[in-house]
Coordinates of C-alpha atoms in Angstrom, one line a residue:
Chain L
M1 CA 130.2 102.1 110.9
G2 CA 133.2 101.4 112.8
V3 CA 134.1 101.4 116.3
V4 CA 137.2 103.0 117.5
T5 CA 138.9 102.9 121.2
Q6 CA 140.4 105.5 122.4
Q7 CA 142.6 106.2 125.6
P8 CA 140.9 107.1 128.1
R9 CA 140.0 111.3 128.9
G10 CA 143.0 113.4 128.2
A11 CA 145.1 110.4 126.6
E12 CA 146.1 110.8 123.4
R13 CA 143.3 109.9 120.8
L14 CA 143.3 107.7 118.0
P15 CA 141.4 108.8 114.9
C16 CA 138.5 107.5 114.1
V17 CA 138.6 106.4 110.5
G18 CA 134.6 106.5 109.2
G19 CA 134.0 105.4 112.6
L20 CA 130.3 106.5 114.4
V21 CA 131.5 105.7 117.7
R22 CA 134.4 106.5 119.4
L23 CA 135.1 104.5 122.9
A24 CA 137.4 106.0 125.8
G25 CA 137.9 104.0 128.7
P26 CA 139.6 100.9 130.6
P27 CA 140.2 98.7 127.9
Q28 CA 138.5 95.5 130.2
I29 CA 134.8 97.2 128.7
T30 CA 136.1 99.2 125.7
S31 CA 137.1 95.6 124.5
V32 CA 134.0 94.0 125.3
L33 CA 131.9 96.5 123.4
V34 CA 134.4 96.7 120.3
E35 CA 133.3 93.1 120.2
L36 CA 129.8 94.1 120.4
L37 CA 129.3 96.9 118.2
S38 CA 131.7 95.9 115.2
Q39 CA 129.7 94.8 113.1
L40 CA 127.1 97.3 113.3
R41 CA 127.2 99.1 109.5
I42 CA 125.4 102.3 109.6
P43 CA 124.9 105.0 106.2
P44 CA 127.7 107.6 107.3
D45 CA 125.0 109.9 106.7
A46 CA 122.8 109.2 108.7
H47 CA 124.4 109.8 111.8
P48 CA 126.5 112.4 113.2
G49 CA 128.3 110.1 115.3
I50 CA 129.0 110.1 119.3
D51 CA 131.9 109.4 121.9
V52 CA 131.5 107.4 124.7
V53 CA 133.8 108.5 127.3
L54 CA 134.4 106.0 130.5
S55 CA 136.3 107.2 133.5
P56 CA 139.0 105.5 134.6
D57 CA 137.7 103.7 137.3
G58 CA 134.9 102.2 134.7
R59 CA 131.6 103.3 137.0
M60 CA 130.7 106.3 134.9
A61 CA 130.4 106.7 131.4
D62 CA 129.3 110.0 129.2
G63 CA 127.6 110.2 125.7
V64 CA 129.3 113.2 123.6
V65 CA 127.3 114.3 120.4
D66 CA 129.0 117.7 118.6
G67 CA 131.1 117.7 121.8
R68 CA 127.9 118.2 123.5
V69 CA 127.8 115.4 126.7
V70 CA 124.3 114.0 126.0
W71 CA 123.7 111.7 128.8
S72 CA 126.1 110.4 131.4
I73 CA 124.6 106.9 133.5
A74 CA 126.5 105.1 136.0
L75 CA 127.6 101.3 135.4
P76 CA 126.8 98.8 137.0
N77 CA 129.4 96.2 138.5
K78 CA 128.2 93.1 137.1
T79 CA 127.0 93.9 133.7
P80 CA 128.4 97.2 132.4
A81 CA 128.9 96.3 129.3
A82 CA 126.1 95.3 128.3
T83 CA 124.2 98.3 130.0
L84 CA 126.8 100.5 127.8
L85 CA 125.4 99.0 125.2
G86 CA 122.0 99.5 125.6
Q87 CA 122.8 103.3 126.0
V88 CA 124.7 103.8 122.8
V89 CA 121.8 101.6 120.6
G90 CA 119.9 104.0 122.4
S91 CA 121.8 107.3 121.4
L92 CA 122.0 105.8 117.6
T93 CA 118.7 105.1 117.5
T94 CA 117.7 108.8 118.5
L95 CA 120.3 110.2 116.4
L96 CA 119.0 108.5 113.0
T97 CA 116.6 111.2 112.1
R98 CA 116.0 109.8 108.7
L99 CA 114.9 106.8 109.8
V100 CA 112.5 104.8 112.4
F101 CA 113.0 102.5 114.9
V102 CA 111.0 99.8 117.1
H103 CA 112.2 97.6 119.4
A104 CA 112.3 93.9 117.2
G105 CA 114.1 91.0 116.2
V106 CA 114.5 90.8 111.9
V107 CA 115.5 88.5 110.1
S108 CA 114.8 88.0 105.9
F109 CA 114.2 85.3 103.9
H110 CA 115.9 86.5 99.9
G111 CA 115.7 89.8 101.0
R112 CA 112.1 89.6 102.4
G113 CA 112.2 91.0 105.8
M114 CA 110.4 89.5 108.9
V115 CA 109.7 92.1 111.5
L116 CA 109.4 90.3 115.2
V117 CA 108.4 92.6 117.5
G118 CA 107.4 91.9 121.2
A119 CA 108.4 93.1 124.8
S120 CA 111.5 92.1 126.4
G121 CA 110.9 88.3 127.7
S122 CA 108.7 87.6 124.7
G123 CA 110.6 85.7 123.3
K124 CA 112.1 87.4 120.2
T125 CA 115.7 86.3 120.5
S126 CA 115.0 82.4 120.5
T127 CA 113.0 83.1 117.6
V128 CA 115.1 84.8 115.5
A129 CA 117.9 82.0 116.5
A130 CA 115.1 79.5 115.2
L131 CA 114.6 81.4 111.9
L132 CA 117.9 81.6 111.4
R133 CA 118.5 78.0 111.6
G134 CA 115.5 77.1 109.0
G135 CA 117.9 79.5 106.7
A136 CA 116.8 82.9 107.7
A137 CA 119.5 86.1 107.3
Y138 CA 119.9 87.9 110.5
L139 CA 119.6 91.5 110.5
S140 CA 119.1 92.4 114.1
D141 CA 118.8 91.0 117.7
E142 CA 117.5 93.8 119.4
V143 CA 116.4 97.6 116.5
A144 CA 114.3 97.4 113.5
L145 CA 115.4 100.0 111.6
L146 CA 113.4 101.3 109.4
D147 CA 113.6 103.4 106.2
P148 CA 110.3 104.8 105.3
A149 CA 111.2 106.3 102.4
A150 CA 112.6 103.2 101.0
G151 CA 109.8 100.9 102.6
V152 CA 113.4 98.5 103.9
V153 CA 114.8 97.7 107.2
M154 CA 118.2 98.1 107.6
P155 CA 120.4 95.7 109.0
F156 CA 121.4 96.6 112.4
V157 CA 123.6 93.7 113.7
L158 CA 124.5 92.9 117.0
P159 CA 125.3 90.1 118.4
L160 CA 121.9 87.8 120.0
A161 CA 122.1 88.4 123.8
V162 CA 121.5 84.7 124.6
K163 CA 120.2 84.2 128.2
P164 CA 120.1 80.7 129.9
W165 CA 116.6 80.9 129.5
T166 CA 116.9 82.1 125.5
R167 CA 119.2 78.9 124.7
R168 CA 116.5 76.6 126.6
A169 CA 113.7 78.2 124.3
A170 CA 115.9 78.4 121.4
G171 CA 117.3 75.1 120.9
A172 CA 120.9 74.4 119.3
L173 CA 121.6 78.1 118.1
P174 CA 122.8 78.4 114.7
Q175 CA 126.2 78.6 113.4
G176 CA 128.0 81.4 115.0
R177 CA 130.9 82.3 117.4
T178 CA 131.0 83.7 120.6
V179 CA 131.9 87.4 121.3
A180 CA 132.2 88.0 124.6
M181 CA 130.4 87.1 127.9
E182 CA 129.0 88.8 131.0
N183 CA 127.5 87.7 133.9
G184 CA 125.7 84.6 132.2
V185 CA 124.3 86.2 129.1
E186 CA 126.4 85.0 125.7
F187 CA 126.9 87.5 122.8
W188 CA 126.7 85.2 119.8
L189 CA 127.2 86.4 116.6
P190 CA 125.5 84.4 114.0
E191 CA 127.4 83.4 110.7
G192 CA 126.4 83.9 107.4
P193 CA 127.0 86.8 104.7
P194 CA 126.9 90.4 105.4
A195 CA 123.2 91.7 105.7
R196 CA 121.5 93.5 103.5
P197 CA 118.3 95.7 103.7
A198 CA 115.2 94.0 103.4
S199 CA 111.8 95.0 102.1
V200 CA 109.3 95.0 105.1
E201 CA 107.1 91.9 104.1
T202 CA 105.6 90.8 107.3
V203 CA 105.8 92.4 110.9
V204 CA 104.5 89.5 113.5
L205 CA 103.8 90.9 117.4
L206 CA 105.1 88.6 119.7
R207 CA 102.5 88.4 122.8
P208 CA 102.8 85.2 125.4
G209 CA 99.8 82.7 125.3
A210 CA 99.3 80.5 128.4
F211 CA 97.8 77.6 126.2
G212 CA 98.6 76.3 123.0
S213 CA 99.6 78.6 120.0
R214 CA 97.9 81.1 117.8
L215 CA 98.5 83.0 114.6
S216 CA 96.1 85.5 113.6
P217 CA 95.9 88.4 110.9
I218 CA 95.5 91.4 112.8
S219 CA 95.3 95.0 110.4
Q220 CA 97.6 97.6 109.8
A221 CA 96.0 100.0 111.6
S222 CA 95.9 97.6 115.1
M223 CA 99.7 96.8 114.4
L224 CA 100.2 100.7 114.2
L225 CA 98.8 101.2 117.5
A226 CA 101.0 97.9 118.8
L227 CA 104.0 99.5 117.7
A228 CA 103.4 102.8 119.3
E229 CA 103.0 100.6 122.8
H230 CA 106.6 99.3 122.4
A231 CA 110.3 101.2 122.5
S232 CA 110.4 102.9 119.5
T233 CA 110.5 106.3 117.6
F234 CA 106.9 106.8 119.4
K235 CA 108.7 107.1 122.1
Q236 CA 110.4 110.3 121.6
Q237 CA 108.2 113.4 122.1
H238 CA 110.0 115.8 119.3
R239 CA 109.3 112.8 116.5
V240 CA 105.9 111.7 117.1
A241 CA 105.0 112.8 113.9
D242 CA 107.7 110.9 111.7
A243 CA 107.2 107.6 113.6
F244 CA 103.4 107.9 113.2
A245 CA 104.5 108.4 109.2
G246 CA 107.4 106.6 108.8
F247 CA 105.7 102.9 110.6
A248 CA 102.4 104.2 108.7
A249 CA 104.5 104.0 105.3
I250 CA 106.1 101.0 106.0
L251 CA 102.8 99.2 107.3
R252 CA 100.9 99.7 104.5
N253 CA 103.2 97.4 102.1
A254 CA 103.1 94.9 105.3
R255 CA 101.5 91.9 106.5
C256 CA 100.2 92.3 110.0
A257 CA 99.9 89.3 112.6
V258 CA 99.8 88.4 116.4
L259 CA 101.9 85.0 117.4
E260 CA 100.5 84.0 120.6
S261 CA 102.1 81.3 122.0
P262 CA 104.7 80.2 125.3
R263 CA 107.2 79.0 123.0
P264 CA 107.2 81.5 120.4
A265 CA 110.8 80.3 119.1
R266 CA 108.8 76.7 118.5
Q267 CA 106.9 77.8 115.6
S268 CA 108.4 78.9 112.9
D269 CA 106.9 76.9 110.8
L270 CA 103.8 78.3 111.4
L271 CA 105.9 81.8 111.1
A272 CA 106.7 80.3 107.4
T273 CA 103.2 80.3 106.7
L274 CA 103.2 84.3 106.7
R275 CA 105.9 84.2 103.7
S276 CA 103.9 82.1 101.4
Chain S
M1 CA 94.8 129.4 121.1
A2 CA 95.9 127.2 118.0
P3 CA 94.2 124.1 117.5
N4 CA 95.9 120.6 117.8
R5 CA 97.7 119.4 114.9
S6 CA 96.6 116.0 114.1
L7 CA 97.5 113.4 111.4
A8 CA 95.8 110.7 110.0
A9 CA 96.6 107.7 108.1
A10 CA 94.3 105.0 105.6
F11 CA 94.7 101.4 105.8
E12 CA 92.3 99.6 103.7
D13 CA 88.7 100.5 105.4
E14 CA 90.3 102.0 108.6
I15 CA 92.1 104.8 110.2
V16 CA 94.3 105.7 112.6
I17 CA 94.6 109.4 113.8
L18 CA 97.7 110.9 115.5
K19 CA 97.1 114.3 117.9
V20 CA 100.8 115.3 117.8
D21 CA 100.7 117.3 120.6
D22 CA 100.0 114.9 123.2
G23 CA 101.0 111.4 121.3
S24 CA 97.7 109.7 121.7
L25 CA 96.5 107.7 118.8
L26 CA 92.9 106.6 117.9
R27 CA 92.1 103.9 115.9
L28 CA 88.8 104.4 113.7
D29 CA 86.9 101.0 112.6
S30 CA 85.5 100.7 109.1
W31 CA 82.4 101.9 110.9
A32 CA 83.6 104.8 112.6
S33 CA 85.5 106.1 109.6
R34 CA 82.9 105.8 107.4
I35 CA 80.7 108.2 109.5
W36 CA 83.8 110.4 110.3
R37 CA 84.1 110.7 106.4
S38 CA 80.9 111.6 106.2
C39 CA 80.7 114.6 108.3
E40 CA 81.2 117.3 105.8
G41 CA 78.6 119.2 106.6
S42 CA 75.5 117.5 106.6
T43 CA 73.1 116.6 109.5
T44 CA 72.7 113.4 111.7
E45 CA 69.9 112.6 109.7
A46 CA 71.4 112.9 106.6
I47 CA 74.2 111.0 107.8
A48 CA 72.5 108.2 108.7
S49 CA 70.8 107.7 105.6
S50 CA 73.8 107.8 103.4
A51 CA 75.5 105.6 106.4
R52 CA 72.3 102.8 106.5
G53 CA 73.1 102.7 109.7
P54 CA 70.6 102.7 112.5
A55 CA 70.2 106.3 113.5
E56 CA 70.8 105.5 117.2
R57 CA 74.4 104.3 116.3
V58 CA 75.2 107.0 113.7
S59 CA 74.5 109.3 116.4
E60 CA 76.3 107.4 118.8
T61 CA 79.6 107.3 116.7
L62 CA 78.9 111.0 115.9
Q63 CA 78.9 111.7 119.8
A64 CA 82.1 109.5 120.0
L65 CA 84.0 111.2 117.2
S66 CA 83.2 114.5 119.1
D67 CA 84.0 113.7 122.4
A68 CA 87.8 112.5 120.8
G69 CA 87.9 115.9 119.4
L70 CA 87.5 114.7 115.5
V71 CA 84.5 116.6 115.1
R72 CA 82.3 119.5 115.8
Q73 CA 78.6 120.2 115.4
I74 CA 78.0 124.0 113.1
D75 CA 74.7 124.2 114.0
A76 CA 72.8 121.1 112.9
A77 CA 75.6 120.2 110.6
W78 CA 78.6 117.6 111.2
V79 CA 82.1 118.9 109.9
R80 CA 85.7 117.2 110.9
N81 CA 88.5 118.5 112.5
P82 CA 91.5 119.7 109.8
V83 CA 94.1 116.6 109.6
E84 CA 97.1 116.2 107.5
W85 CA 96.9 112.7 105.9
V86 CA 100.5 111.0 105.4

């Protein structure tokens, strides 16, 4: 998937070569979004494409699919790019009707995927960063995009959104580079070869734990219920049956566990035991 | 009125059922799965006998399954409400 910037509404539009997200608006916002979205590669057959059109003052944005405005939002002064990124990612995952998604970090080890599911603030980003330092390949910090028919998790490569506390929890970041900064959040793109789809071998639920750390197996049925509690295709009312069938197919071949820890990023050795 | 559509997925000895209309999920543990699968026109006594469990526990489980809309009683026989397996 490519990302192409365009001039604001009414100006001459640039062609969108192979692109699925087209941006039009003030460069101070669209240039950041281009950096954030530029590593995304989604099969073109999976998506009709989305136009994101910002007002000239950068305070409002519309999402347009097939010529129809599907959302319209006000952008905050401090974090317009991050807000818009979340909206665009939400639109992309909604439109990927062949696939299902859950809010999660994803890494892989020699083609074997590990999906880290957790609420915001549960330590997904710092745990992903720690696993990357240990040699894992990067697939996503935000979205586990799952293809139930193939039994794989697809790369959904956005930069890691490293907040100050994320950096403290993760320790050193893996090799990579900062692609953007916004209001204290550093968007960090790990180095490495292009990510490839990976079989879903393990699914781990991250839960804050007050004392000590514990990794416990849970049943696939329990994990299915847990996934339904998180931001995922389950939350799209018209796709709840797809979500159920898709996640069930994925989980049948996966090992499932819960990691309870106040600092999950420090438990990468524990997580490594799931791979044996 | 059309009956609510339900999907079911089996995982080892557990079953998860989705009620599509309201998006609710029900997890049947090993015991409840066994009782639910036994509801093929059998009486409570026959199910208890085949499940080799205390009749009182079987009866409670059947009532819970009925309250959840997963089984119904026709005369004295328990039958599962239809589901689509995925």
